Short mmCIF file of C-alpha atoms in Angstrom, two decimals:
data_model
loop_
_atom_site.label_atom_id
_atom_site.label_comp_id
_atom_site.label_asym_id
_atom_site.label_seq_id
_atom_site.Cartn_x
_atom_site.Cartn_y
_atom_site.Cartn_z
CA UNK A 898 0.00 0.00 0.00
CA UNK A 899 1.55 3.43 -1.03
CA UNK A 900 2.04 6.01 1.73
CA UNK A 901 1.08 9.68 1.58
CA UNK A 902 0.36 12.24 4.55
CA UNK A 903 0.06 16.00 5.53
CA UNK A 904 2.89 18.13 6.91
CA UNK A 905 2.72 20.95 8.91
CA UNK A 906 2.54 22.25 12.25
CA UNK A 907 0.08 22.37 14.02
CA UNK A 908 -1.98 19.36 12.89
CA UNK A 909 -4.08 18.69 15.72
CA UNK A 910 -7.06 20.02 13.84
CA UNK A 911 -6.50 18.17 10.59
CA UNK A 912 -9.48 16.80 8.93
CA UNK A 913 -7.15 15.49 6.10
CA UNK A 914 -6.77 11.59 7.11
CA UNK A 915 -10.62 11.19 7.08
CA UNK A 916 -11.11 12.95 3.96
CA UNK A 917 -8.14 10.92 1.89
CA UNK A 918 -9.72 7.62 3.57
CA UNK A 919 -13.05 8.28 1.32
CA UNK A 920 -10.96 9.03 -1.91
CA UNK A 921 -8.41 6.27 -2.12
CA UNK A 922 -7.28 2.71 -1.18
CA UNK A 923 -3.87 4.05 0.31
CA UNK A 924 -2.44 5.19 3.79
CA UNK A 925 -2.74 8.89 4.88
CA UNK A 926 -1.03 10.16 8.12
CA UNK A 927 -0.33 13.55 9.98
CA UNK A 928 3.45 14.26 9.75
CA UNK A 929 3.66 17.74 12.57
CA UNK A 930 6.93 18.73 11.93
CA UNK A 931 8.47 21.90 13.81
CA UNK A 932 10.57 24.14 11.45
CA UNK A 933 13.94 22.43 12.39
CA UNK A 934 12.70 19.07 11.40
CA UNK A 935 11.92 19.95 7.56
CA UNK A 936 14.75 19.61 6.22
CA UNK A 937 15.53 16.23 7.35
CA UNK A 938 11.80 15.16 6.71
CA UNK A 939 12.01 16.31 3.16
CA UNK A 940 15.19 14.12 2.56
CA UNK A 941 14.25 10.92 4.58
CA UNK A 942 10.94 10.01 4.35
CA UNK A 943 8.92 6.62 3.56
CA UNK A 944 6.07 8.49 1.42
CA UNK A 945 5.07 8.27 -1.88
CA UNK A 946 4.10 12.17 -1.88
CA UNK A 947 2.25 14.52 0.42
CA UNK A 948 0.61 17.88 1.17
CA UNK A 949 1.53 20.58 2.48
CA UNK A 950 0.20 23.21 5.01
CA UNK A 951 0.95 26.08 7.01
CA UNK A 952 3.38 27.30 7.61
CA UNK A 953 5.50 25.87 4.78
CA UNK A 954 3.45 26.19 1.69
CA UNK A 955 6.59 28.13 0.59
CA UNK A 956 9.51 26.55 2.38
CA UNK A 957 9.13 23.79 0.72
CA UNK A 958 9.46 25.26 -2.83
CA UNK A 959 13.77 25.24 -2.55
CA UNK A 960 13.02 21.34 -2.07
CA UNK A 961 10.87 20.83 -5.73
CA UNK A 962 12.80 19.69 -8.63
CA UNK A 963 10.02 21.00 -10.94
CA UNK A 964 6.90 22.96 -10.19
CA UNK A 965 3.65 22.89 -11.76
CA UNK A 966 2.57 26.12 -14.07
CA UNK A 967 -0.01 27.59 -11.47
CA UNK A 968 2.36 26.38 -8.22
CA UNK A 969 5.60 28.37 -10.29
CA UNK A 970 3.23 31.27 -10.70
CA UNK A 971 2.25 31.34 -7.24
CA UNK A 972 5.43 30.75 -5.65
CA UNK A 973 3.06 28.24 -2.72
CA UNK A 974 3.25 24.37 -2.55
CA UNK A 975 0.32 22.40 -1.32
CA UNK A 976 0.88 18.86 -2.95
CA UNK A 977 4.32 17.43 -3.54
CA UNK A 978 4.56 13.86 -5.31
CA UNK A 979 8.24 12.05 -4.76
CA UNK A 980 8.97 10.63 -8.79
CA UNK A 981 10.58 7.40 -9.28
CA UNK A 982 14.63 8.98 -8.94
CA UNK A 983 13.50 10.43 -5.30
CA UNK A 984 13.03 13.78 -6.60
CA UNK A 985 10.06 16.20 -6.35
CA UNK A 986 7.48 17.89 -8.08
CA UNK A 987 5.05 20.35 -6.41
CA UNK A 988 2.03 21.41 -7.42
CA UNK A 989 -0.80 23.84 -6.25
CA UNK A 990 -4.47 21.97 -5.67
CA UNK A 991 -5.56 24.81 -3.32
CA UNK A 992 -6.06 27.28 -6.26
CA UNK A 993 -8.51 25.10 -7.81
CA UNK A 994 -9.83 23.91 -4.67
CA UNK A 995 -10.46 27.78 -4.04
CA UNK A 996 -12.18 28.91 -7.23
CA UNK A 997 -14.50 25.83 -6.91
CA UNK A 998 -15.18 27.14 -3.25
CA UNK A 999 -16.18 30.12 -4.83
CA UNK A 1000 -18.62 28.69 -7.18
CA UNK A 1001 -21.07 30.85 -8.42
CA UNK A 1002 -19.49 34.31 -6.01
CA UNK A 1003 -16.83 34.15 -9.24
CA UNK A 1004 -19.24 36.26 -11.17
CA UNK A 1005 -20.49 38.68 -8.21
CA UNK A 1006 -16.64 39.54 -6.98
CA UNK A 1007 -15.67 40.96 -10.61
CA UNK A 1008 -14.65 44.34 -10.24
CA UNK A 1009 -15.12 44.21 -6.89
CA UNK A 1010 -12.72 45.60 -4.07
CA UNK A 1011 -12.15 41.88 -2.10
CA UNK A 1012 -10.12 42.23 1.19
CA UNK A 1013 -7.60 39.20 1.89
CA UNK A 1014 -6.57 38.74 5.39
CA UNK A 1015 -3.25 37.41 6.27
CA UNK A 1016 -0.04 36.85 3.82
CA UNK A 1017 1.14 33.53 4.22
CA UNK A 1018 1.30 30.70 1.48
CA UNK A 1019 -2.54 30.61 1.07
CA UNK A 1020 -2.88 34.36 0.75
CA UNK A 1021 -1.05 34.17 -2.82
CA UNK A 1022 -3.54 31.10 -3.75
CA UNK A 1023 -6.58 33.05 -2.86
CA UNK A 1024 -4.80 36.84 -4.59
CA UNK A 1025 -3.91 34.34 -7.57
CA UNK A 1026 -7.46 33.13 -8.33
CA UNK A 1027 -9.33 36.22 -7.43
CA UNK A 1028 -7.55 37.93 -10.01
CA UNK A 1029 -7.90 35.72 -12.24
CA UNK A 1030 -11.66 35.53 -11.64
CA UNK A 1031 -11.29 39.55 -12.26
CA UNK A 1032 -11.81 40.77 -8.86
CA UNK A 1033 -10.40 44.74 -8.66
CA UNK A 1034 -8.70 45.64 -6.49
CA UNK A 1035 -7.69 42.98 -4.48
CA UNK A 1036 -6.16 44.07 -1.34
CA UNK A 1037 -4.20 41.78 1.19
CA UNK A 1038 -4.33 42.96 4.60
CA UNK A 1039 -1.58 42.11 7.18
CA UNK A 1040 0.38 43.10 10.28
CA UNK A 1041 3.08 44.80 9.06
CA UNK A 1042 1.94 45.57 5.31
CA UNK A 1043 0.95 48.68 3.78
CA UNK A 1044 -2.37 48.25 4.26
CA UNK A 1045 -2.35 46.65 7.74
CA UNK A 1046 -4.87 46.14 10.79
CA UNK A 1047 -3.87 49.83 12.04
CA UNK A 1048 -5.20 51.32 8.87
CA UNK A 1049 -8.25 49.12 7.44
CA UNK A 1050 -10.81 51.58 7.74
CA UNK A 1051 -9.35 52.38 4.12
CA UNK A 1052 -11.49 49.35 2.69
CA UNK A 1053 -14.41 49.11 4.97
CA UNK A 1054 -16.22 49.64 1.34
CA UNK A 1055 -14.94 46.23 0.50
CA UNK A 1056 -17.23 43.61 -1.51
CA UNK A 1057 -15.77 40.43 -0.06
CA UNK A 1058 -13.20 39.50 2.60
CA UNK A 1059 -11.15 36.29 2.57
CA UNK A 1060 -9.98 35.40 6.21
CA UNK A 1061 -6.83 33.14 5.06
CA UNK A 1062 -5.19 33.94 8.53
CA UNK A 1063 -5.48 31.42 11.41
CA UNK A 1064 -6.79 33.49 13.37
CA UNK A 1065 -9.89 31.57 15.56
CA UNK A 1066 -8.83 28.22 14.26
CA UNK A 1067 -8.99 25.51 16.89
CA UNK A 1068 -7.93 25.41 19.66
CA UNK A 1069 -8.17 29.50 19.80
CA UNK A 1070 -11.73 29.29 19.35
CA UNK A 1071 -13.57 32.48 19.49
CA UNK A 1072 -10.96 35.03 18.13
CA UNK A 1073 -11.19 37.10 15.20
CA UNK A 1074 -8.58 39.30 13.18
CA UNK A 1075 -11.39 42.28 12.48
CA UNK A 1076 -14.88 43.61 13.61
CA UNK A 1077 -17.26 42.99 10.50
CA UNK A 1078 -20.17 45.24 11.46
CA UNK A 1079 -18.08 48.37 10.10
CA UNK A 1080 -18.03 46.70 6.74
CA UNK A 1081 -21.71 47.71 5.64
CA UNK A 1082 -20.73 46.91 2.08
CA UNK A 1083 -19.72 43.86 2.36
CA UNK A 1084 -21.95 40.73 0.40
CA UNK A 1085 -19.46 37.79 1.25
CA UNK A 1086 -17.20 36.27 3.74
CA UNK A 1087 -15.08 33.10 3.62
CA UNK A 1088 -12.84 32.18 6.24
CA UNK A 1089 -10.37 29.30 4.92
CA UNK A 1090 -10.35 27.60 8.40
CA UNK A 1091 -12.60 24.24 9.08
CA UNK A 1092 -11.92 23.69 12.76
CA UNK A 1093 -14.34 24.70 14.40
CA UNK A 1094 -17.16 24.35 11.51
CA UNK A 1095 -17.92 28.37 12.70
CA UNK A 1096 -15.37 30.98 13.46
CA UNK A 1097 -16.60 34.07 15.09
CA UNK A 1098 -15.81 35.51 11.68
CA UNK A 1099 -18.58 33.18 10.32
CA UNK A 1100 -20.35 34.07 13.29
CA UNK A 1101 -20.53 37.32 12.99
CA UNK A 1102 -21.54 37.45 9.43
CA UNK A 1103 -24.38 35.41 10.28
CA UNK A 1104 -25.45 37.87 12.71
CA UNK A 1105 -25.07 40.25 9.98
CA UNK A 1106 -26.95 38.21 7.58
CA UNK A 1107 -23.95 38.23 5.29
CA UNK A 1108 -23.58 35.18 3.05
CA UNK A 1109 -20.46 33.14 4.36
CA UNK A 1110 -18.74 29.82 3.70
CA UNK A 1111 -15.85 27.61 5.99
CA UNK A 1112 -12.90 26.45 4.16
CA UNK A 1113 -14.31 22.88 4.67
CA UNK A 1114 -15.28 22.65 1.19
CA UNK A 1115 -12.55 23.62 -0.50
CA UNK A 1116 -10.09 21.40 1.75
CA UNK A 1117 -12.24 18.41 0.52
CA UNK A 1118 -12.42 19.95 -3.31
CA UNK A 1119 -8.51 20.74 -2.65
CA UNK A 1120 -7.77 17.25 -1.71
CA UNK A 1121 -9.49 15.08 -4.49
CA UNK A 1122 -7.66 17.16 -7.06
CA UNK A 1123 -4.00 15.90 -4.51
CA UNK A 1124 -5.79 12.27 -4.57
CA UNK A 1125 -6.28 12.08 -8.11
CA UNK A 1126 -2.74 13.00 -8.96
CA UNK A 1127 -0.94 10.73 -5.89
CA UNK A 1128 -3.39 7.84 -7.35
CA UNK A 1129 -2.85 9.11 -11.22
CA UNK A 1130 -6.53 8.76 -11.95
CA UNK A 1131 -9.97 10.55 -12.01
CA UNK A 1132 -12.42 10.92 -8.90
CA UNK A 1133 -15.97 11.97 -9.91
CA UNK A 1134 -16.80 15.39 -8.61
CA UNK A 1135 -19.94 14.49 -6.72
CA UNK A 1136 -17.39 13.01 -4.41
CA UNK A 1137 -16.61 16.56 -2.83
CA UNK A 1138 -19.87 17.57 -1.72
CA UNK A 1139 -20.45 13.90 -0.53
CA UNK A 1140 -17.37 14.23 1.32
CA UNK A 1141 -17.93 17.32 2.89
CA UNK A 1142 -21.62 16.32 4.14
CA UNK A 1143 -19.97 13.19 5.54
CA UNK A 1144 -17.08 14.94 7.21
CA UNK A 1145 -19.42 18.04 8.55
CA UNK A 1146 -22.41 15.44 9.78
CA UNK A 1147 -19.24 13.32 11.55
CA UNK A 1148 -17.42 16.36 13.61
CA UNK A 1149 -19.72 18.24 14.42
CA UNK A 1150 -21.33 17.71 18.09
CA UNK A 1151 -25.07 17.47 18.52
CA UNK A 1152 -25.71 19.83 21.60
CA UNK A 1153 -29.20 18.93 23.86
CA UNK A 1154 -30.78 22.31 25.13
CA UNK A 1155 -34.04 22.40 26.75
CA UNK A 1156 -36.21 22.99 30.35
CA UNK A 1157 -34.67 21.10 33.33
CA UNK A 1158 -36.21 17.85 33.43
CA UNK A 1159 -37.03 17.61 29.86
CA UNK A 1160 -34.70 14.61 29.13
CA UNK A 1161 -31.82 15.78 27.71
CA UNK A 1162 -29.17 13.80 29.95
CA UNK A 1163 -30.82 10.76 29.31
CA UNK A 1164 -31.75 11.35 25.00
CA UNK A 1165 -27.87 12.17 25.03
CA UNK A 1166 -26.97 8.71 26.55
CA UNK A 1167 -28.84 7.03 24.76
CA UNK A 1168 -27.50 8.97 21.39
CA UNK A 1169 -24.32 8.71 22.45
CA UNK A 1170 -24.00 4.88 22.68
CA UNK A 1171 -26.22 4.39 19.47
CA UNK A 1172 -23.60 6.68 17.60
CA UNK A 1173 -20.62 5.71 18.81
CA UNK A 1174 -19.91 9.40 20.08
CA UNK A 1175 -18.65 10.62 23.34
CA UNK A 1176 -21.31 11.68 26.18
CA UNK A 1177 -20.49 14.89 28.41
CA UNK A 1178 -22.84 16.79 30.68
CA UNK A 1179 -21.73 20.46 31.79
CA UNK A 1180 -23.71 19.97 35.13
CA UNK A 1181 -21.88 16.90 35.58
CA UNK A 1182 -18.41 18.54 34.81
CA UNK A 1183 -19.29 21.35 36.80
CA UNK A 1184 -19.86 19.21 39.67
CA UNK A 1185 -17.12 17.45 39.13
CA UNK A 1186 -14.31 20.65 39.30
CA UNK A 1187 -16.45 22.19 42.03
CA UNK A 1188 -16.67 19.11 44.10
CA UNK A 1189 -20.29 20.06 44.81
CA UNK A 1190 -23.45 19.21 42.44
CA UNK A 1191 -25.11 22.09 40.36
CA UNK A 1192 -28.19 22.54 41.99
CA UNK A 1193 -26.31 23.13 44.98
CA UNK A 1194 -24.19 25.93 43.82
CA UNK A 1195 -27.20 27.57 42.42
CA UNK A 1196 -29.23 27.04 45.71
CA UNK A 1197 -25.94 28.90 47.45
CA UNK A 1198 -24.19 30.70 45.38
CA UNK A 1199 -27.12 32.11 43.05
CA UNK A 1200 -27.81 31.94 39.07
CA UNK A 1201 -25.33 34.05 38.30
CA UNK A 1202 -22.16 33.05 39.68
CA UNK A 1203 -23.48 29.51 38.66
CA UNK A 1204 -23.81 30.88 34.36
CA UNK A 1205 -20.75 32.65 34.73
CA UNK A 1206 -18.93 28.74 35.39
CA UNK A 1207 -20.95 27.27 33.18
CA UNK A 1208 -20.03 29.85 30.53
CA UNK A 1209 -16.41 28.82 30.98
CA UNK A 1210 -17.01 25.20 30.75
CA UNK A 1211 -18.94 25.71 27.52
CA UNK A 1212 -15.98 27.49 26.27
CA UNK A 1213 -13.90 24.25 26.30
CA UNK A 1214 -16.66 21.57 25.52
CA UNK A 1215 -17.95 23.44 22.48
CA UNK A 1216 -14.90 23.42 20.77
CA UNK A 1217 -14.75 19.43 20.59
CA UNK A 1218 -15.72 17.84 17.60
CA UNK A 1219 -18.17 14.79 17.20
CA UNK A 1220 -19.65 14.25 20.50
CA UNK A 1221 -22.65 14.59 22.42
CA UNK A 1222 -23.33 17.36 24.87
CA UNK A 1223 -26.27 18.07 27.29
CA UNK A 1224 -26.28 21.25 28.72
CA UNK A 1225 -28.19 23.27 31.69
CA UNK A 1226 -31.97 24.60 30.99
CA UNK A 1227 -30.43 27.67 31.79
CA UNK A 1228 -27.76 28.24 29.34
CA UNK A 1229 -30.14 30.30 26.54
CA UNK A 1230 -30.27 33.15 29.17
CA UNK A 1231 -26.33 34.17 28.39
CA UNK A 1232 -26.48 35.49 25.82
CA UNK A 1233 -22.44 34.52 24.26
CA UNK A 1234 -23.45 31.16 25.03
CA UNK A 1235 -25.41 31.34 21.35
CA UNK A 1236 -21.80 31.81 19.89
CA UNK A 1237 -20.11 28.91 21.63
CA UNK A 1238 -23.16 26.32 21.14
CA UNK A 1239 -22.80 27.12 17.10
CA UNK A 1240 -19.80 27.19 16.44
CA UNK A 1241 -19.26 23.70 16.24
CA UNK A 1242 -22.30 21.93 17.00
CA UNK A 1243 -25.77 21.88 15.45
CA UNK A 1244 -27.96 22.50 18.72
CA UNK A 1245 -31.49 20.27 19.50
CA UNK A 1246 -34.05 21.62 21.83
CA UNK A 1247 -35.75 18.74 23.41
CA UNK A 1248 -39.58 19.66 24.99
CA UNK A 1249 -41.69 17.63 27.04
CA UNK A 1250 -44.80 17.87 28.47
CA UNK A 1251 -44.88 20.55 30.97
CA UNK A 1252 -47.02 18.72 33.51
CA UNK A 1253 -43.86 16.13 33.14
CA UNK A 1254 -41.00 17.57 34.49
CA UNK A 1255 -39.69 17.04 37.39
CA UNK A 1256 -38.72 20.04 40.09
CA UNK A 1257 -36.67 18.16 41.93
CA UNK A 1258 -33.31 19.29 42.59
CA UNK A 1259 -34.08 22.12 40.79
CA UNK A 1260 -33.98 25.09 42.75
CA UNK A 1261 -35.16 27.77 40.04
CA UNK A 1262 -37.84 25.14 38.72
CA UNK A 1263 -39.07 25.10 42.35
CA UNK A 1264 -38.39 29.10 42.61
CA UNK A 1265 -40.09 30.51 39.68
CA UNK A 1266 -42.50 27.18 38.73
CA UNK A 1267 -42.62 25.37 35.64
CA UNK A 1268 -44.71 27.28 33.65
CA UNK A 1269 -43.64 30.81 34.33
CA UNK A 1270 -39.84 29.29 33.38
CA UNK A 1271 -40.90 28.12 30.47
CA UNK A 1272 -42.72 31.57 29.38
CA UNK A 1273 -39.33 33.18 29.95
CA UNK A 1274 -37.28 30.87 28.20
CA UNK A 1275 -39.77 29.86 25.42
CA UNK A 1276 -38.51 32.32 22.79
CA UNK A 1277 -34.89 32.25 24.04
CA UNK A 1278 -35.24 27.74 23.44
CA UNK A 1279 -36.61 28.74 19.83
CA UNK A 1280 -34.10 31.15 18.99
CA UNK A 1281 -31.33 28.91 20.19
CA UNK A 1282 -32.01 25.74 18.66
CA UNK A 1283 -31.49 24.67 14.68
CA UNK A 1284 -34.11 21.36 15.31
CA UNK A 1285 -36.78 20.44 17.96
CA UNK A 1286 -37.54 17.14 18.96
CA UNK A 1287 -40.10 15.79 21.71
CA UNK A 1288 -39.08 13.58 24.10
CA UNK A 1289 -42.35 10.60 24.25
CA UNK A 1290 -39.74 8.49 25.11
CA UNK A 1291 -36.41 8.56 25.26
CA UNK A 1292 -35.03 6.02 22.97
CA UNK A 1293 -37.15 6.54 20.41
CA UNK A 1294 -36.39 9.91 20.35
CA UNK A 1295 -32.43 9.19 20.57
CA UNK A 1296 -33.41 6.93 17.76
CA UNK A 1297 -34.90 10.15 16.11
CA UNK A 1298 -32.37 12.55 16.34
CA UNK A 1299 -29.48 9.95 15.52
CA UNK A 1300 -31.92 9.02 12.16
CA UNK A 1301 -32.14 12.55 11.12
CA UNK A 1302 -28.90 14.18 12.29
CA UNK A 1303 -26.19 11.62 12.33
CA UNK A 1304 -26.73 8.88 10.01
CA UNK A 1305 -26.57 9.50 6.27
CA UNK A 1306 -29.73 8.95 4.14
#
């Protein structure tokens, strides 16, 4: 079996291994290699060829024999296959991974000012195509640059921005390089990264109602283009958007919202050990740090100082990828915690019979009552949640939710 694999550093958040393992019979590994190691990995290794990412789409140019037209033009290096006298050839699959990203934007960005954040190896990919699609001007913004972070009011009249930066990529969830809502121009956002699914530049475009699109796509577009030259054949297209539903329905976590007692520890169980997918429960972590159970630390410490530690747990659990999370009824009443419980999970409100849940243990259930609790968090549930399913029972509805969520149809 021929070997290929993925260089760069970090890796952690590499999709790349389960995306190769749907295009070819071969193996596919994560090489991390700090800057020092390069060298000797690019003269001693067991592979048959490899890709490349940040941050040495260009160090790894002075190591090519021969480059491809588009990778020459572009001076950046994102596939390198090892030829039969150990020498190299690199080639560039982002740039067409990119334009077919684009899609149907490649006609709305002509003649359009497009801002491109960050000027690393992808930058000249992105510059490369949008040019060549005939966006005008195209601007790349960066730290030191001319046109830099200090000074980019200049181009809040831009059309599109391209976030090629990695900036809010996992594990630095939650970060982004600019504030959007000054950009009232502005039609279309793309943020290269794929870990987590939503960056709080995706985010915040979606707030905005401005269209907006992960990299996901074009990493899986980017690497059936790599696949079909390591395997010298042709992969049908449809396998890219197949790919990328399989690869976005597999990482991302399925988060249970709803009113205390409404089932969601037990529906997550349940899903959990029908999907194969980890289980956690913020009350039970919570509990678990503290020492102390949650409805105790609400009873004596208050709601507040309870969200504000369930905030920061949800700041760690969120940005996991492919497992099951139940969280407190209480959690729609923060309102940040909309940010963390979408940007990598799709989020299911569970409801149940009012008359059904339990106030036990449940010091604001017993406070306010059931049905006042619910009036206040009815709309805040709704707003929260991207499906709604009713817990009858709970294995059929863990059945449900796996059936319509997590299994492909």
């Amino acid at each position: 079996m021929e070997k290929f694999g993925l260089i760069g550093q970090p890796l952690g958040h590499s999709f790349s291994p389960e995306i190769h393992s749907h295009l070819g019979d071969y193996e596919y590994k994560l090489y991390p290699l700090l800057q020092t190691e390069l060298k000797d990995f690019m003269h001693n290794n067991p592979l048959s060829g490899f890709n490349v990412t940040i941050p040495y789409k260009t160090d790894v140019i002075s190591f090519c024999n021969e480059l491809s037209e588009k990778a020459a033009e572009i001076q950046s290096v994102n596939t390198i296959i090892k030829r039969a006298d150990g020498s190299y050839f690199g080639d560039n699959t982002d740039y067409y991974g990119f334009l077919d990203l684009l899609g149907d934007n490649a006609k709305k960005i002509k003649g359009k000012k497009t801002l491109i954040l960050g000027s690393g190896g992808t930058e000249k990919t992105v510059r490369t195509a949008l040019l060549d699609m005939g966006a005008s001007p195209v601007i790349t913004i960066s730290r030191s640059g001319k046109d830099n972070y200090d000074n980019i009011s200049n181009h809040h009249d831009a059309f599109a921005i391209i976030n090629t930066t990695p900036v809010g990529m996992y594990p630095e969830n939650g970060k982004s390089a600019i504030t959007l809502e000054h950009f009232t121009k502005c039609k279309l956002v793309i943020d290269m990264i794929y870990n987590p699914a939503k960056t709080k530049l995706l985010l915040d475009a979606e707030k905005l109602r401005i269209p907006y699109s992960s990299g996901l796509y074009m990493l899986v577009s980017q690497a059936k283009r790599a696949s079909e030259i390591f395997q010298n054949k042709s992969i049908p297209h449809e396998k890219v958007l197949e790919i990328t539903s399989t690869i976005s329905r597999k990482t991302k976590n399925i988060v249970l919202i709803g009113m205390p007692g409404s089932g969601k520890t037990s529906i997550g169980k349940a899903l959990a050990k029908i999907s194969n997918r980890p289980f956690l429960d913020t009350d039970d972590i919570i509990a678990n740090e503290k020492n102390i159970d949650a409805s105790h630390i609400l009873s004596t410490k208050g709601e507040s100082f309870f969200r504000k530690i369930e905030t920061e747990v949800l700041q760690e659990v969120t940005k996991l990828s492919g497992a099951i999370i139940s969280v407190g009824g209480g959690v729609v009443t923060v309102p940040c915690n909309h940010a963390l419980l979408h940007q990598n999970s799709t989020v299911v409100l569970i409801e149940r019979d009012l008359g059904k849940l339990s106030i036990k243990n449940r010091p604001i259930s017993q406070e306010k009552g059931i049905k006042e609790l619910y009036r206040e968090r009815k709309m805040l549930y709704k707003s929260f949640s991207d499906y709604t399913f009713h817990n009858h029972n709970i294995n059929k509805t863990a059945k449900m939710i796996n059936s319509k969520l997590l299994t492909h149809n």
